[in-house]
Structure formats: structure tokens, C-alpha cells
């Protein structure tokens, strides 16, 4: 029920509300009851709650009071007469008559069966359904408006020992047989509907009349129960479900059963042709036109970074019913992606406000190409706070925004820094790779920059590995690992840039077995003096190997970069985040810009939640390690720590956000999402040809030689007098 609906007389109830009747005489009686007289002007959308009607004003008061019906239905011509019952329950309503009744309690999985009321004068069995419309996607696209309910009536058969009568119950919807209800919509954007329902009728009796049987949805379910998405779910076979509805629980007669399916949702309507007993069973809550289970499956798939295509394959292999991919994309566009953007923006603002109170920021940043190959189509630049190990911002750049993939890294960093500065944050320094554009950009913005040692080592190792392949430089192979370790030690143990350079250049003397140096900043090696057991491992003065190694280690640019190596923090944590992104956005899967951005946000939420999870321990409190064989170590087996199991609290938060806020009113969340600037598709610069043209131009390599082998030295088109020679190897088709 919409939150703005209230009883016009000030009752606190927002359920069991009744609008003004359309009949003019009855409407005047209602208005005189409410206002004391009939006003000249009044609001048509006013409601009265159930407390203002007597018990005999309802068609199904006994069924509702016993739990067999979910909604009270007013009789035709009912007029409110009761005042001053603000806290009255249904059982406390005033009674104008007594009815002797008994109820047949029948167990079912979700809904109670409808009432079988037996009196002294008659036996009444009422079959009541709330009916509505199910609009297709084509209808919504054609009209571009929200559907509004119309007044309709549903026949209600009363069967007794003496008389048989028919009554009409007004409902605010339109009846369409065999389809689900389309109740009043919530305030929202123009949203596409679920896929068309799959109905199948199983006629078990020759007296079955489909005109008297309408499959419906409870019209009062206009909100998601707060525990619906948190309930336990099970896999149930259809044959087991049908066993619940084959026989009438009252007279044990074979019943007519009809099924309706929408994705994972299934509903059964049971009708007994003998005693007119009927009931409806739903496998999951149906909110307006959206089954909660369908939206829940889409949300769980998206929020965990899974692939709907793979999920669909699993469901088909198990013969589990699932909705098509169009419905998944509709859920993502209308509910899931707005929720992701809202949560990321909210969490980011909270984090930035906390860091604003701590002073200047020490950051690291790097770009990841989000598509395979070179040049890349997308690039995501990430800025991480080094001290708290959390992702502060993440910017996705498309190559056509900056005239090429080479410029994406600079643009991503610029957007991140602009966001931090707009929130009043000051950057102390940033650790990055040695990208030339990044160096120039940070120098112009007067931001201190340090280089990541890992990126520097990678570039230096490639040059040393190439030199070590020469026969004259075989001795270098023994020193490759030591040179890497020395570079890390030089950066981490130094306080100033010149000290880093002095320790690094001392390596040239050290590999010659000379451990005293001319630089006063670092005059002597810090290791103990000892005699080597392998004299052949040292470089010989004046040798070709020493000359080539010295040329690489003491290069002018290398020394300049060594001076700016980061001594405290590295980008290893950022590299770990980039590996995590692969679980949410694999490079071999094509995502649209907004879908890729939302999945990057999900990866950032996951990382921030589990950034500081501790090392796993045994029951005795001992730390757990595992042996790995990484390709980069070339056969060596280092030990690595085993971390505790990660948590997924952000998924629970997103679930609550979707079902309790976004699903109720998606308009403000969609407006927040539309503020994101989405660039044009990469193919938008090209004119899209028609399918007929593409099909006509398609030529298979084998179709050219379908009838034989054409000589490659002859032209494709025949010239008069110079026809190409073809060697036939089979009959011509």
C-alpha cells in the first residue's frame, strides 16, 4: 500500500482502506458521513478504513477474521456508520446480526484456503479474486504512461439450500482471464514489465468452465515484506506441488488446477467443481507485477559479480525455471544499478569526511585496462589511501573521451584528484608508476610524487634478463635476484633521495667484491666481512659483463628514478585490488559503460570491507600458510599466508536498499544515477549498415572454393578472352 494512503478520519491504519463508490447516491451518503453534509468540492482520492463499517457490511468478514482471506470486501451499497473506533480490531467491530458458521481448516504452504461457510438456512461458498492487468513491454513502449486501474466487477456465486444469487463486487482493476493482476503502481520512472506469463490449464473435470475461473494476484500486496528476501528458499519439484492441489480438502473430489509461471514464480489455482471450494497458492510474494524471487535472483547475481549467462546455463541444465536475460537487464537498469551507485556514493562521502579530519592524504594510484589487447577501450583509474588501505575513488574512462587509450591514465587521475579537492582534502604525496604524462601532470599541480618499486623492478629486470642471455654475461644470472633485493633495500632503508642513490650505486662495487665506496653518504657495505666460497661469482674488473651491467644500473634516468622511489608504501595492495576486479569484470566479457562502472564499484565495496581481514589460524592458534608455485618465481616455492574467509555485508546492505527503498520509489535513485556522464559508444562514430548489407557482403573463405579450386593468379571477374581456369573437383551446386 502506498505510504500516502490514510483514513480521511485520522485513523492510523494504512491497510484495509476503501475509496468512494462511483454510484452518485452512495457517494453522497459517504460524503455526508465524513463531512456532515455533501461539500461542493472534495478530493476524489479519499479513503475510509475498515473500522467505520459494521460486520454485515462485508462479504467475507468471517473468512477474513479466521485467517482464510487477506482482504475485506465490501458489499454493494455499504455505507459507513461507525465513529470513534481508533484502536478497534476486526474482531471488535459492531455486529448487527449473528451468523452460525463453521470453518474447514486446510493446511497449505503459504495462503490459507478460502472459507466454506455453512449456516442453518443455506450453504454459501464464495469464490473471490482480485483482478487486474498485466501490461506487456510493447504496450509500455507504445503509450509511455502509467496504467491506471478501472472499475470492474467480479461475479460471486452464492450456493445455498434454498436460493442461488449472484453479487457484484467492485474492484479497482480490469479483469483479464489467465493473467496476473496489475495493481496501482508506485511512483516511479517508466519501467519495463516482467515477461509474459506462461499459463497452462489442467482440466480434470468435464464441467470445468474457464469463464468462471480467473487466475489473479492479491491486490493488497503493494509492498515487499521486510523478511521476504531473507527467507530460506528451496528447490521444489512441480509434481510435488501438484499433489497439494489434486484433491479437494473438503469433499476429496478431483479438482481443476491451473498454473501460472513468470520466471521463478509459479502460482496454482485450485477449484472444486463439486462444492465450489477454491484457493490460490503462490510460490513467492508478488508485488504489483514483479515477483520478489525474480528480482532477488537478479540482485544476488549482480551484487556477487556473477554472470547471468552462466547462471542461465546452470538453471537449464537442472530444468529450473528462470526468466530471460531481458528481464535481468531490466532489473539491473531500474533497481540494481541505481542502488549500487547510491550506496557507493554514500559510503564514499562518509569515508572522505572521516579522512578530512585527519589532515593530508598519502595516496597511491594506478590504471587498469578493462579490455584485453592494446589499445584498450576502457581504463579504470583507482586512488587508494595508503594508511587505511581503502579505495577512495575509482574513475572509468572510455578511450574516445580522450582521443586514445594512451591518455586515459592521465584523465582518470585528474578526475580523482578533482573529486578529492572538491571535498576539501589535501594530498601530501602520491605513489604511482613512471608514466611520463603522470609525471608532468603532478609536477604542474605541485603534488609530490614517488615511484612504486615493483613497477621499477619490472622494467629493470627485463633489461637485465636480456643481457644475462649472452654467453659473455653468464655470471649475471647468479645476481639477478640479489639485484632486485638490493633495490628494495635501498628504497626502504633510506630517508632521502641521495641516500637511495648512494646505496644503489654501491652495488657496482659490491658485485666486484669491493665493499668500500667513495660516496661519503654510504662509504661501506653494512654486511659482515667474510671470505667468499665461490670466487667465480664475482664480476671481473674491465670485463664485458661488468660494462653492460654498469651501463644499465648507473643510467642517468635510472639514477633519477631511484631517487624518487617510495620508501614507506608501495602499490602492491592496489595490484591486489586489480586482481579482485577480474572476479567482477572479466576482460573477456563485454559490459556497457554503466554496467562496467557499477561492477567496479562492487569490487571496491568488497575490497574496502575485507581490506584488513587477518591471517587464518588453526584450532591451536597457529598461523596457516600455503605453498605456491608462481610462474614469475621460475620453479621456486615460496610460502604465503592464508587469510580468513571474506565477508559480504555490503551485499546484505544492497539487498535491503533495493527491497526497502529503491523498489518502493526508484525515482530519486534513478535521478542520482542519471547525473553520471555516460560517453557515446565506441561504434557511434561509424554509420551502422543494415543487416541486409552486412549479409550481402559476408563471404566465407570456403564459399569461394565451394565448387573447386580457383587459381590465385587469375582475376576474380572474368575478362573477355581471359577467363580464369578452374579445376573442378566435384559437381557444381
XYZ file of C-alpha atoms in Angstrom:
733
model
C 0.000 0.000 0.000
C 1.369 3.431 -0.866
C 2.613 5.345 2.135
C 0.403 8.397 1.387
C -2.871 6.491 1.768
C -4.529 7.139 5.105
C -8.021 7.072 6.507
C -9.584 10.508 5.973
C -10.904 10.477 9.552
C -7.396 10.275 11.011
C -7.129 6.558 11.807
C -3.569 5.226 11.966
C -4.305 2.252 9.703
C -2.840 2.183 6.191
C -4.386 -1.192 5.290
C -7.962 -2.242 4.530
C -8.880 1.124 3.008
C -11.919 1.722 0.803
C -12.395 4.518 -1.736
C -15.538 6.420 -2.625
C -18.121 4.434 -4.596
C -18.936 5.537 -8.132
C -22.689 5.416 -7.675
C -23.757 9.017 -7.045
C -26.356 8.269 -4.345
C -23.993 6.094 -2.286
C -21.166 8.573 -2.773
C -23.341 11.332 -1.282
C -24.089 9.135 1.752
C -20.361 8.536 2.256
C -19.613 12.259 1.993
C -22.377 13.144 4.467
C -20.903 10.615 6.896
C -17.410 12.103 6.525
C -18.181 15.832 6.367
C -21.689 16.005 7.879
C -23.026 17.364 4.596
C -22.215 16.998 0.950
C -19.459 19.536 0.116
C -19.306 21.305 -3.226
C -15.619 20.496 -3.620
C -13.814 17.452 -2.283
C -10.900 15.174 -3.043
C -11.851 12.107 -5.045
C -8.877 10.165 -3.629
C -10.068 9.868 -0.028
C -10.359 6.617 1.861
C -12.096 5.133 4.863
C -10.678 2.237 6.846
C -12.499 -0.924 7.904
C -13.284 0.454 11.374
C -16.162 2.588 10.067
C -18.277 -0.288 8.728
C -20.293 -2.905 10.600
C -19.588 -6.606 10.251
C -22.537 -7.222 7.976
C -21.161 -4.624 5.548
C -18.517 -7.136 4.403
C -18.951 -10.079 2.082
C -16.180 -12.083 3.700
C -15.916 -10.818 7.257
C -15.977 -14.347 8.785
C -13.337 -15.635 6.359
C -11.075 -12.657 7.000
C -11.437 -12.823 10.763
C -10.474 -16.537 10.677
C -7.427 -16.001 8.517
C -8.817 -17.533 5.310
C -8.870 -14.259 3.381
C -6.313 -11.492 3.179
C -8.568 -8.565 2.315
C -12.039 -7.467 3.363
C -14.563 -6.944 0.567
C -17.454 -4.515 0.964
C -20.934 -5.407 -0.155
C -22.582 -3.331 -2.841
C -24.352 -0.360 -1.293
C -22.460 -0.465 2.018
C -22.423 2.856 3.875
C -20.101 3.781 6.778
C -21.910 4.234 10.092
C -19.327 3.830 12.884
C -17.267 6.554 14.603
C -14.796 6.658 17.493
C -13.094 3.282 16.976
C -9.462 4.381 16.524
C -7.980 1.247 18.022
C -10.609 -1.301 17.129
C -9.556 -4.571 15.502
C -11.629 -6.555 13.057
C -12.973 -8.820 15.799
C -14.117 -5.772 17.810
C -16.375 -4.293 15.137
C -20.028 -3.798 15.997
C -22.374 -6.545 14.881
C -25.946 -6.123 13.645
C -26.705 -9.809 13.409
C -25.367 -13.241 14.225
C -24.381 -15.998 11.901
C -23.687 -19.563 12.902
C -20.584 -20.656 10.976
C -18.008 -23.326 10.940
C -14.668 -23.391 9.098
C -12.749 -26.199 7.442
C -9.031 -25.668 8.258
C -6.876 -26.887 5.396
C -3.074 -26.715 5.503
C -1.147 -25.273 2.603
C 2.315 -23.877 2.054
C 1.561 -20.158 2.003
C -2.010 -18.896 1.833
C -4.992 -20.184 3.777
C -7.845 -21.613 1.688
C -10.993 -19.601 1.327
C -13.862 -20.116 3.757
C -16.597 -22.676 3.418
C -19.443 -21.171 5.469
C -22.349 -23.442 6.427
C -25.433 -21.953 8.119
C -28.814 -23.246 9.247
C -30.598 -21.882 6.193
C -28.002 -22.010 3.435
C -24.516 -23.097 2.478
C -22.519 -20.342 0.876
C -19.305 -20.851 -0.989
C -17.767 -17.771 -2.366
C -15.003 -17.585 -4.899
C -13.452 -14.155 -4.878
C -10.392 -12.916 -6.724
C -8.768 -9.541 -7.015
C -8.109 -8.953 -10.665
C -6.009 -6.542 -12.655
C -3.982 -6.098 -15.800
C -0.564 -7.350 -16.898
C 0.917 -4.906 -19.420
C 3.462 -6.150 -21.872
C 6.680 -4.369 -22.690
C 5.328 -3.394 -26.091
C 2.322 -1.688 -24.533
C 4.511 0.377 -22.215
C 6.810 1.422 -25.005
C 3.890 2.423 -27.204
C 1.998 4.595 -24.732
C 4.797 5.870 -22.443
C 2.456 6.297 -19.479
C 1.487 4.569 -16.291
C -1.541 2.326 -16.417
C -4.421 3.264 -14.159
C -6.964 0.875 -12.712
C -10.555 0.949 -13.914
C -13.676 -0.066 -12.123
C -14.689 -3.663 -12.773
C -16.850 -6.333 -11.168
C -16.279 -9.980 -10.386
C -19.096 -12.456 -10.079
C -19.515 -14.016 -6.668
C -21.669 -17.163 -6.667
C -23.674 -17.928 -3.528
C -24.939 -21.501 -3.389
C -27.478 -22.392 -0.657
C -30.188 -24.898 0.140
C -32.987 -22.598 -0.904
C -31.736 -19.810 -3.116
C -28.969 -19.076 -5.604
C -27.911 -15.477 -6.081
C -25.146 -13.547 -7.802
C -23.498 -10.445 -6.417
C -21.059 -7.985 -7.993
C -18.040 -6.791 -6.042
C -16.434 -3.555 -7.297
C -12.671 -3.746 -7.726
C -10.278 -1.053 -8.887
C -8.707 -3.016 -11.734
C -9.518 -4.590 -15.052
C -10.123 -8.327 -15.367
C -8.080 -10.269 -17.888
C -8.502 -14.010 -17.662
C -5.404 -16.128 -17.208
C -3.119 -13.217 -16.360
C -1.757 -11.731 -13.205
C -3.024 -8.557 -11.621
C -1.608 -5.141 -12.404
C -2.497 -3.142 -9.256
C -1.834 0.531 -8.747
C 1.802 1.345 -9.415
C 4.209 3.018 -7.065
C 5.625 6.444 -8.032
C 8.468 5.583 -10.346
C 10.034 6.054 -13.739
C 8.683 4.332 -16.783
C 9.757 0.758 -16.090
C 9.503 -2.277 -18.289
C 7.350 -5.142 -17.069
C 8.173 -8.744 -16.425
C 7.962 -11.151 -19.329
C 4.625 -12.506 -20.441
C 3.176 -15.110 -18.119
C 3.293 -18.768 -19.077
C -0.069 -20.320 -18.289
C -1.123 -23.919 -18.528
C -4.511 -25.294 -17.600
C -5.039 -28.827 -16.482
C -8.742 -29.688 -16.890
C -9.634 -32.561 -14.612
C -13.418 -32.405 -14.932
C -15.793 -32.091 -17.900
C -17.830 -29.451 -16.076
C -14.903 -27.020 -15.878
C -15.817 -23.603 -17.255
C -12.836 -21.317 -17.892
C -15.061 -18.223 -17.894
C -15.714 -18.752 -14.173
C -12.035 -19.202 -13.341
C -9.612 -16.257 -13.305
C -6.033 -16.556 -12.091
C -5.235 -13.495 -10.014
C -2.845 -11.805 -7.659
C -3.618 -10.407 -4.230
C -4.285 -6.738 -4.918
C -3.328 -5.601 -1.417
C 0.293 -6.717 -1.752
C 1.769 -3.335 -2.665
C 4.907 -3.566 -0.562
C 7.728 -6.060 -0.069
C 7.558 -7.875 3.273
C 10.712 -6.967 5.159
C 11.584 -10.623 5.663
C 10.581 -11.868 2.208
C 14.061 -11.568 0.693
C 15.650 -13.035 3.839
C 13.511 -16.189 3.966
C 15.084 -19.582 3.323
C 14.424 -20.897 -0.173
C 14.264 -24.445 -1.512
C 14.182 -26.313 -4.812
C 10.724 -27.849 -5.215
C 9.585 -30.221 -7.971
C 6.342 -29.354 -9.800
C 4.948 -32.860 -9.400
C 5.253 -32.486 -5.637
C 3.425 -29.177 -5.733
C 0.548 -30.570 -7.774
C -0.011 -33.243 -5.156
C -1.200 -30.472 -2.824
C -3.988 -29.423 -5.186
C -5.172 -32.599 -6.910
C -7.982 -33.353 -4.457
C -10.426 -31.084 -2.694
C -9.640 -30.883 1.056
C -13.387 -30.604 1.812
C -15.071 -33.281 -0.288
C -11.967 -35.115 -1.624
C -13.138 -34.627 -5.233
C -10.700 -34.341 -8.116
C -10.087 -30.609 -8.600
C -9.393 -28.406 -11.578
C -5.860 -26.997 -11.272
C -4.433 -24.161 -13.291
C -0.842 -22.964 -13.298
C 0.758 -19.586 -13.993
C 4.529 -19.080 -14.286
C 6.604 -15.886 -14.506
C 10.297 -16.746 -14.361
C 10.934 -18.389 -10.993
C 7.399 -17.543 -9.831
C 4.618 -20.138 -10.059
C 1.020 -19.927 -8.883
C -1.666 -22.617 -8.725
C -5.404 -22.013 -8.636
C -7.494 -24.910 -7.342
C -11.234 -25.199 -7.954
C -13.551 -27.996 -6.907
C -16.448 -28.414 -9.383
C -18.491 -30.289 -6.781
C -18.504 -27.994 -3.721
C -17.091 -24.849 -5.391
C -14.135 -24.796 -2.997
C -11.254 -22.709 -4.347
C -7.905 -21.393 -3.252
C -4.813 -19.786 -4.747
C -1.217 -20.669 -3.895
C 1.847 -18.571 -4.779
C 5.422 -19.726 -4.546
C 6.690 -16.246 -3.658
C 5.319 -12.778 -2.916
C 4.041 -10.909 -5.947
C 4.459 -7.159 -5.560
C 2.471 -5.345 -8.211
C 3.666 -7.049 -11.394
C 7.098 -8.137 -10.145
C 7.700 -11.471 -8.409
C 10.043 -10.890 -5.481
C 12.013 -14.062 -6.259
C 12.831 -12.882 -9.774
C 14.206 -9.575 -8.536
C 16.010 -11.350 -5.711
C 17.770 -13.721 -8.129
C 18.818 -10.818 -10.358
C 20.113 -8.879 -7.358
C 22.075 -11.831 -5.958
C 23.629 -12.480 -9.371
C 24.622 -8.868 -9.958
C 25.801 -7.989 -6.455
C 28.109 -11.023 -6.195
C 29.715 -10.303 -9.573
C 28.358 -13.487 -11.168
C 27.404 -13.927 -14.812
C 23.737 -14.283 -15.713
C 24.699 -16.240 -18.831
C 26.461 -18.870 -16.730
C 23.591 -18.867 -14.237
C 21.121 -19.437 -17.059
C 23.140 -22.434 -18.251
C 23.063 -23.943 -14.763
C 19.297 -23.453 -14.490
C 18.663 -25.007 -17.883
C 20.852 -27.986 -17.036
C 18.779 -28.569 -13.891
C 15.447 -27.796 -15.638
C 14.952 -24.934 -13.186
C 12.662 -22.210 -14.465
C 14.246 -18.808 -14.958
C 13.368 -15.520 -16.616
C 15.114 -14.352 -19.831
C 18.133 -12.081 -19.960
C 15.979 -9.093 -20.953
C 14.287 -9.239 -17.557
C 17.679 -9.370 -15.818
C 18.824 -6.278 -17.698
C 15.551 -4.529 -16.861
C 16.040 -5.305 -13.148
C 19.637 -4.082 -13.324
C 18.784 -0.847 -15.084
C 15.763 0.089 -12.977
C 16.662 -1.161 -9.482
C 20.120 -2.704 -9.039
C 22.440 -0.188 -10.673
C 20.748 2.825 -9.015
C 21.163 1.055 -5.656
C 24.864 0.346 -6.295
C 25.592 3.943 -7.275
C 23.678 5.302 -4.273
C 25.489 3.049 -1.798
C 28.928 3.733 -3.274
C 28.327 7.496 -3.262
C 27.048 7.418 0.314
C 29.900 5.262 1.624
C 32.442 7.367 -0.248
C 31.192 10.619 1.280
C 31.320 9.129 4.767
C 34.900 7.939 4.193
C 36.033 11.288 2.780
C 34.549 13.179 5.727
C 36.400 10.906 8.150
C 39.718 11.416 6.351
C 39.165 15.168 6.178
C 39.618 15.345 9.929
C 42.956 13.511 9.822
C 44.903 16.012 7.706
C 46.781 15.444 4.467
C 46.458 12.244 2.449
C 49.093 9.758 1.353
C 47.806 8.036 -1.748
C 48.746 5.572 -4.426
C 47.161 5.373 -7.859
C 47.269 3.238 -10.955
C 45.194 2.491 -14.029
C 43.917 -0.881 -15.150
C 42.925 -1.550 -18.749
C 39.472 -3.106 -18.610
C 39.622 -4.743 -22.014
C 42.199 -7.150 -23.477
C 44.758 -6.120 -26.035
C 46.348 -2.836 -26.971
C 44.951 -0.256 -27.385
C 42.368 -0.683 -24.613
C 38.795 0.545 -24.925
C 38.280 1.274 -21.205
C 40.585 2.273 -18.393
C 39.710 2.417 -14.705
C 41.930 4.599 -12.540
C 41.907 3.850 -8.813
C 43.139 6.008 -5.938
C 43.849 4.239 -2.628
C 44.504 5.687 0.793
C 47.748 4.043 1.878
C 47.399 4.291 5.655
C 43.873 2.858 5.865
C 44.235 0.604 2.801
C 40.862 1.678 1.376
C 39.704 2.690 -2.090
C 38.866 6.405 -2.095
C 37.784 6.868 -5.682
C 37.522 4.987 -8.929
C 37.080 6.617 -12.336
C 36.183 4.808 -15.560
C 37.437 6.434 -18.761
C 36.498 5.442 -22.294
C 39.144 5.840 -24.955
C 37.019 8.047 -27.237
C 36.695 10.601 -24.411
C 40.414 11.467 -24.519
C 41.372 10.749 -28.136
C 43.110 7.449 -27.489
C 43.918 4.908 -24.827
C 47.341 6.453 -24.107
C 45.694 9.472 -22.464
C 43.215 7.558 -20.285
C 45.532 7.248 -17.275
C 46.116 10.989 -17.003
C 42.387 11.743 -17.350
C 41.464 9.178 -14.703
C 43.968 10.616 -12.208
C 42.774 14.157 -12.947
C 39.151 13.225 -12.161
C 40.152 11.517 -8.921
C 42.188 14.481 -7.693
C 39.434 16.916 -8.671
C 36.948 14.942 -6.575
C 39.250 14.951 -3.548
C 39.925 18.666 -3.838
C 36.196 19.432 -4.214
C 35.667 17.728 -0.841
C 38.351 19.827 0.838
C 41.060 17.127 1.018
C 44.763 17.909 0.593
C 47.173 15.380 -0.919
C 50.600 15.050 0.723
C 52.081 12.763 -1.931
C 51.036 10.014 -4.293
C 52.805 6.785 -5.281
C 52.411 5.846 -8.958
C 54.260 4.210 -11.801
C 56.678 6.151 -14.036
C 54.190 7.165 -16.725
C 55.621 10.318 -18.421
C 52.248 12.078 -18.639
C 51.587 11.423 -14.961
C 54.978 12.875 -14.008
C 54.324 16.083 -15.927
C 50.726 16.403 -14.685
C 51.651 16.028 -10.994
C 54.563 18.406 -11.397
C 52.197 21.058 -12.782
C 49.774 20.564 -9.852
C 52.605 20.774 -7.284
C 51.893 17.340 -5.844
C 54.839 15.271 -4.613
C 55.233 12.004 -6.487
C 57.072 8.801 -5.618
C 57.552 5.728 -7.775
C 56.443 2.241 -6.947
C 59.420 -0.104 -6.547
C 57.607 -3.069 -8.118
C 56.967 -1.244 -11.396
C 60.575 -0.038 -11.426
C 61.899 -3.543 -10.786
C 59.834 -4.980 -13.640
C 61.318 -2.594 -16.160
C 64.866 -3.051 -14.872
C 64.583 -6.851 -14.748
C 63.621 -7.080 -18.404
C 66.831 -5.318 -19.392
C 68.991 -7.432 -17.074
C 67.351 -10.683 -18.215
C 68.130 -9.794 -21.815
C 71.796 -9.136 -21.007
C 72.067 -12.337 -18.956
C 71.237 -14.393 -22.053
C 74.609 -13.511 -23.632
C 77.399 -16.026 -23.207
C 79.759 -13.323 -22.001
C 77.360 -12.362 -19.178
C 76.546 -15.752 -17.665
C 77.779 -14.535 -14.283
C 74.898 -12.051 -14.183
C 72.349 -14.864 -13.785
C 73.574 -15.524 -10.235
C 72.998 -11.892 -9.288
C 69.522 -11.225 -10.730
C 67.616 -11.938 -7.550
C 70.181 -10.140 -5.355
C 69.955 -7.013 -7.531
C 66.151 -6.915 -7.042
C 66.505 -7.353 -3.298
C 69.151 -4.631 -3.149
C 66.815 -2.196 -4.913
C 64.040 -2.823 -2.366
C 66.529 -2.439 0.487
C 67.913 0.811 -0.917
C 64.439 2.324 -1.088
C 63.099 1.114 2.263
C 66.203 1.801 4.388
C 66.860 5.345 3.147
C 65.389 8.624 4.323
C 66.486 10.903 1.491
C 66.830 10.648 -2.266
C 70.653 10.997 -2.353
C 70.968 8.214 0.213
C 68.938 5.909 -2.040
C 71.233 6.710 -4.977
C 74.385 6.168 -2.908
C 73.234 2.735 -1.707
C 72.113 1.757 -5.192
C 75.378 2.710 -6.941
C 77.382 0.834 -4.287
C 76.088 -2.334 -5.936
C 78.583 -1.859 -8.812
C 81.489 -2.214 -6.350
C 79.796 -4.954 -4.363
C 79.468 -7.329 -7.344
C 83.279 -6.944 -7.861
C 83.893 -7.977 -4.236
C 84.728 -4.358 -3.299
C 82.829 -3.236 -0.202
C 84.220 0.253 0.429
C 82.910 3.134 -1.639
C 83.891 6.668 -2.493
C 80.475 8.223 -1.743
C 80.556 9.703 1.796
C 76.811 9.169 2.254
C 77.323 5.404 2.095
C 81.071 4.693 2.474
C 80.909 0.995 3.346
C 78.634 -2.012 2.929
C 76.684 -2.861 6.065
C 77.102 -6.630 5.828
C 79.811 -8.501 7.767
C 83.211 -9.073 6.165
C 83.650 -12.666 5.128
C 85.564 -14.732 2.601
C 83.553 -15.985 -0.337
C 83.468 -19.722 -1.029
C 82.775 -19.158 -4.738
C 85.254 -16.708 -6.288
C 83.736 -17.315 -9.732
C 80.539 -15.469 -8.820
C 82.255 -12.048 -8.755
C 82.436 -9.749 -11.766
C 85.924 -9.152 -13.087
C 87.071 -5.515 -13.424
C 87.105 -4.377 -17.081
C 85.034 -7.339 -18.291
C 82.275 -7.053 -20.891
C 79.679 -8.287 -18.383
C 80.586 -5.585 -15.848
C 80.464 -2.900 -18.545
C 76.956 -3.880 -19.693
C 75.598 -4.229 -16.167
C 77.073 -0.905 -15.063
C 75.558 0.773 -18.108
C 72.108 -0.384 -17.019
C 72.423 0.201 -13.265
C 74.015 3.641 -13.487
C 71.958 5.002 -16.340
C 71.153 8.675 -15.869
C 67.405 8.132 -15.960
C 67.638 5.116 -13.661
C 69.514 7.137 -11.038
C 66.972 9.925 -11.320
C 64.100 7.470 -10.768
C 65.845 5.670 -7.899
C 65.981 8.974 -6.051
C 62.145 9.149 -6.147
C 61.391 5.564 -5.113
C 58.818 5.276 -2.345
C 60.386 4.293 0.963
C 57.214 3.691 3.039
C 54.338 2.462 0.870
C 54.033 0.575 -2.394
C 51.181 -0.167 -4.782
C 51.060 -3.903 -4.033
C 47.671 -3.533 -2.335
C 46.381 -1.704 -5.389
C 47.617 -4.540 -7.595
C 45.693 -6.960 -5.370
C 42.568 -4.878 -5.945
C 43.133 -5.058 -9.693
C 43.212 -8.852 -9.451
C 39.961 -8.712 -7.486
C 38.341 -6.688 -10.271
C 38.711 -9.699 -12.574
C 36.112 -11.529 -10.474
C 33.560 -8.782 -11.166
C 34.541 -7.626 -14.675
C 36.412 -10.328 -16.609
C 38.266 -8.898 -19.570
C 36.738 -11.410 -21.984
C 33.181 -10.234 -21.230
C 31.732 -7.116 -22.846
C 29.864 -4.771 -20.486
C 28.234 -1.420 -21.236
C 29.818 1.638 -19.681
C 27.374 1.950 -16.777
C 27.331 -1.795 -16.113
C 31.131 -1.872 -16.035
C 31.240 1.108 -13.676
C 28.753 -0.481 -11.264
C 30.733 -3.723 -11.184
C 33.884 -1.746 -10.425
C 32.045 -0.111 -7.528
C 31.051 -3.557 -6.265
C 34.692 -4.651 -6.365
C 35.672 -1.526 -4.412
C 32.981 -2.221 -1.780
C 34.210 -5.786 -1.415
C 37.827 -4.680 -1.063
C 37.098 -1.940 1.469
C 35.106 -4.351 3.616
C 37.814 -7.034 3.588
C 40.947 -4.893 3.287
C 42.236 -5.714 6.771
C 40.984 -9.251 7.289
C 43.505 -11.200 9.349
C 45.523 -14.335 8.734
C 43.751 -17.630 9.322
C 44.794 -19.749 12.283
C 44.322 -23.367 13.305
C 42.320 -24.535 16.305
C 45.563 -24.367 18.306
C 46.154 -20.741 17.305
C 48.937 -21.440 14.799
C 49.145 -19.298 11.660
C 48.183 -21.024 8.393
C 50.404 -20.888 5.296
C 50.249 -22.443 1.859
C 52.891 -23.372 -0.707
C 52.541 -21.772 -4.131
C 54.410 -22.116 -7.409
C 54.065 -18.759 -9.200
C 55.293 -18.558 -12.759
C 57.384 -15.485 -12.006
C 59.448 -17.373 -9.420
C 60.575 -19.930 -12.045
C 60.217 -23.101 -10.011
C 60.757 -21.723 -6.524
C 58.083 -22.468 -3.913
C 57.519 -19.557 -1.509
C 55.085 -19.735 1.377
C 52.160 -17.358 1.507
C 49.748 -16.571 4.282
C 46.167 -17.861 4.222
C 43.601 -15.200 5.056
C 40.300 -15.652 6.832
C 37.082 -16.087 4.847
C 35.921 -12.730 3.420
C 32.603 -11.213 4.434
C 29.817 -9.916 2.199
C 27.942 -7.467 4.402
C 27.786 -4.993 1.530
C 25.594 -7.466 -0.367
C 23.146 -7.587 2.546
C 23.092 -3.789 2.668
C 22.367 -3.605 -1.059
C 19.577 -6.163 -0.718
C 17.911 -4.106 1.992
C 18.356 -0.945 -0.047
C 16.765 -2.471 -3.145
C 13.753 -4.084 -1.489
C 13.011 -1.477 1.168
C 13.776 1.768 -0.669
C 14.620 1.557 -4.368
C 11.834 -0.864 -5.232
C 9.273 1.289 -3.421
C 10.270 4.571 -5.099
C 13.065 4.323 -7.695
C 12.694 7.891 -8.991
C 15.238 9.665 -6.693
C 17.745 6.852 -7.129
C 17.375 6.963 -10.908
C 17.873 10.728 -10.875
C 21.108 10.242 -8.948
C 22.249 7.648 -11.492
C 21.443 9.925 -14.440
C 23.883 12.534 -13.106
C 26.724 10.261 -14.243
C 28.071 11.340 -17.612
C 27.990 8.344 -19.947
C 30.076 8.732 -23.139
C 28.846 7.643 -26.533
C 29.521 4.107 -27.640
C 32.794 3.448 -29.369
C 30.936 2.468 -32.545
C 28.795 5.632 -32.575
C 31.315 7.413 -34.807
C 30.616 4.932 -37.577
C 27.477 4.659 -39.678
C 25.661 1.449 -38.857
C 24.867 -0.537 -42.014
C 21.690 -2.551 -42.400
C 21.652 -6.267 -41.737
C 20.902 -6.937 -45.395
C 24.053 -5.090 -46.488
C 26.210 -6.924 -43.969
C 24.771 -10.288 -45.020
C 25.329 -9.490 -48.683
C 28.975 -8.553 -48.087
C 29.724 -11.620 -45.991
C 31.897 -14.039 -47.934
C 33.228 -17.185 -46.312
C 36.748 -18.282 -47.131
C 35.463 -21.708 -48.077
C 32.462 -20.435 -50.061
C 34.873 -19.064 -52.671
C 36.032 -22.582 -53.492
C 32.771 -24.438 -52.906
C 32.794 -25.867 -56.416
C 36.526 -26.331 -56.755
C 39.887 -24.540 -56.526
C 40.286 -21.170 -58.216
C 43.738 -20.279 -59.475
C 45.099 -17.438 -57.387
C 46.948 -15.936 -60.357
C 43.677 -15.158 -62.179
C 41.329 -12.227 -61.515
C 38.065 -12.800 -59.674
C 35.985 -11.322 -62.507
C 36.152 -12.850 -65.919
C 37.598 -10.719 -68.691
C 36.563 -11.401 -72.298
C 39.158 -13.666 -73.778
C 40.944 -14.193 -70.435
C 38.586 -16.381 -68.438
C 40.007 -17.832 -65.270
C 40.862 -21.523 -65.316
C 39.101 -23.589 -62.670
C 39.894 -27.175 -61.737
C 36.644 -28.905 -60.838
C 36.831 -31.426 -58.042
C 33.100 -32.084 -57.702
C 29.691 -31.287 -59.104
C 28.643 -27.644 -59.261
C 25.836 -26.731 -56.917
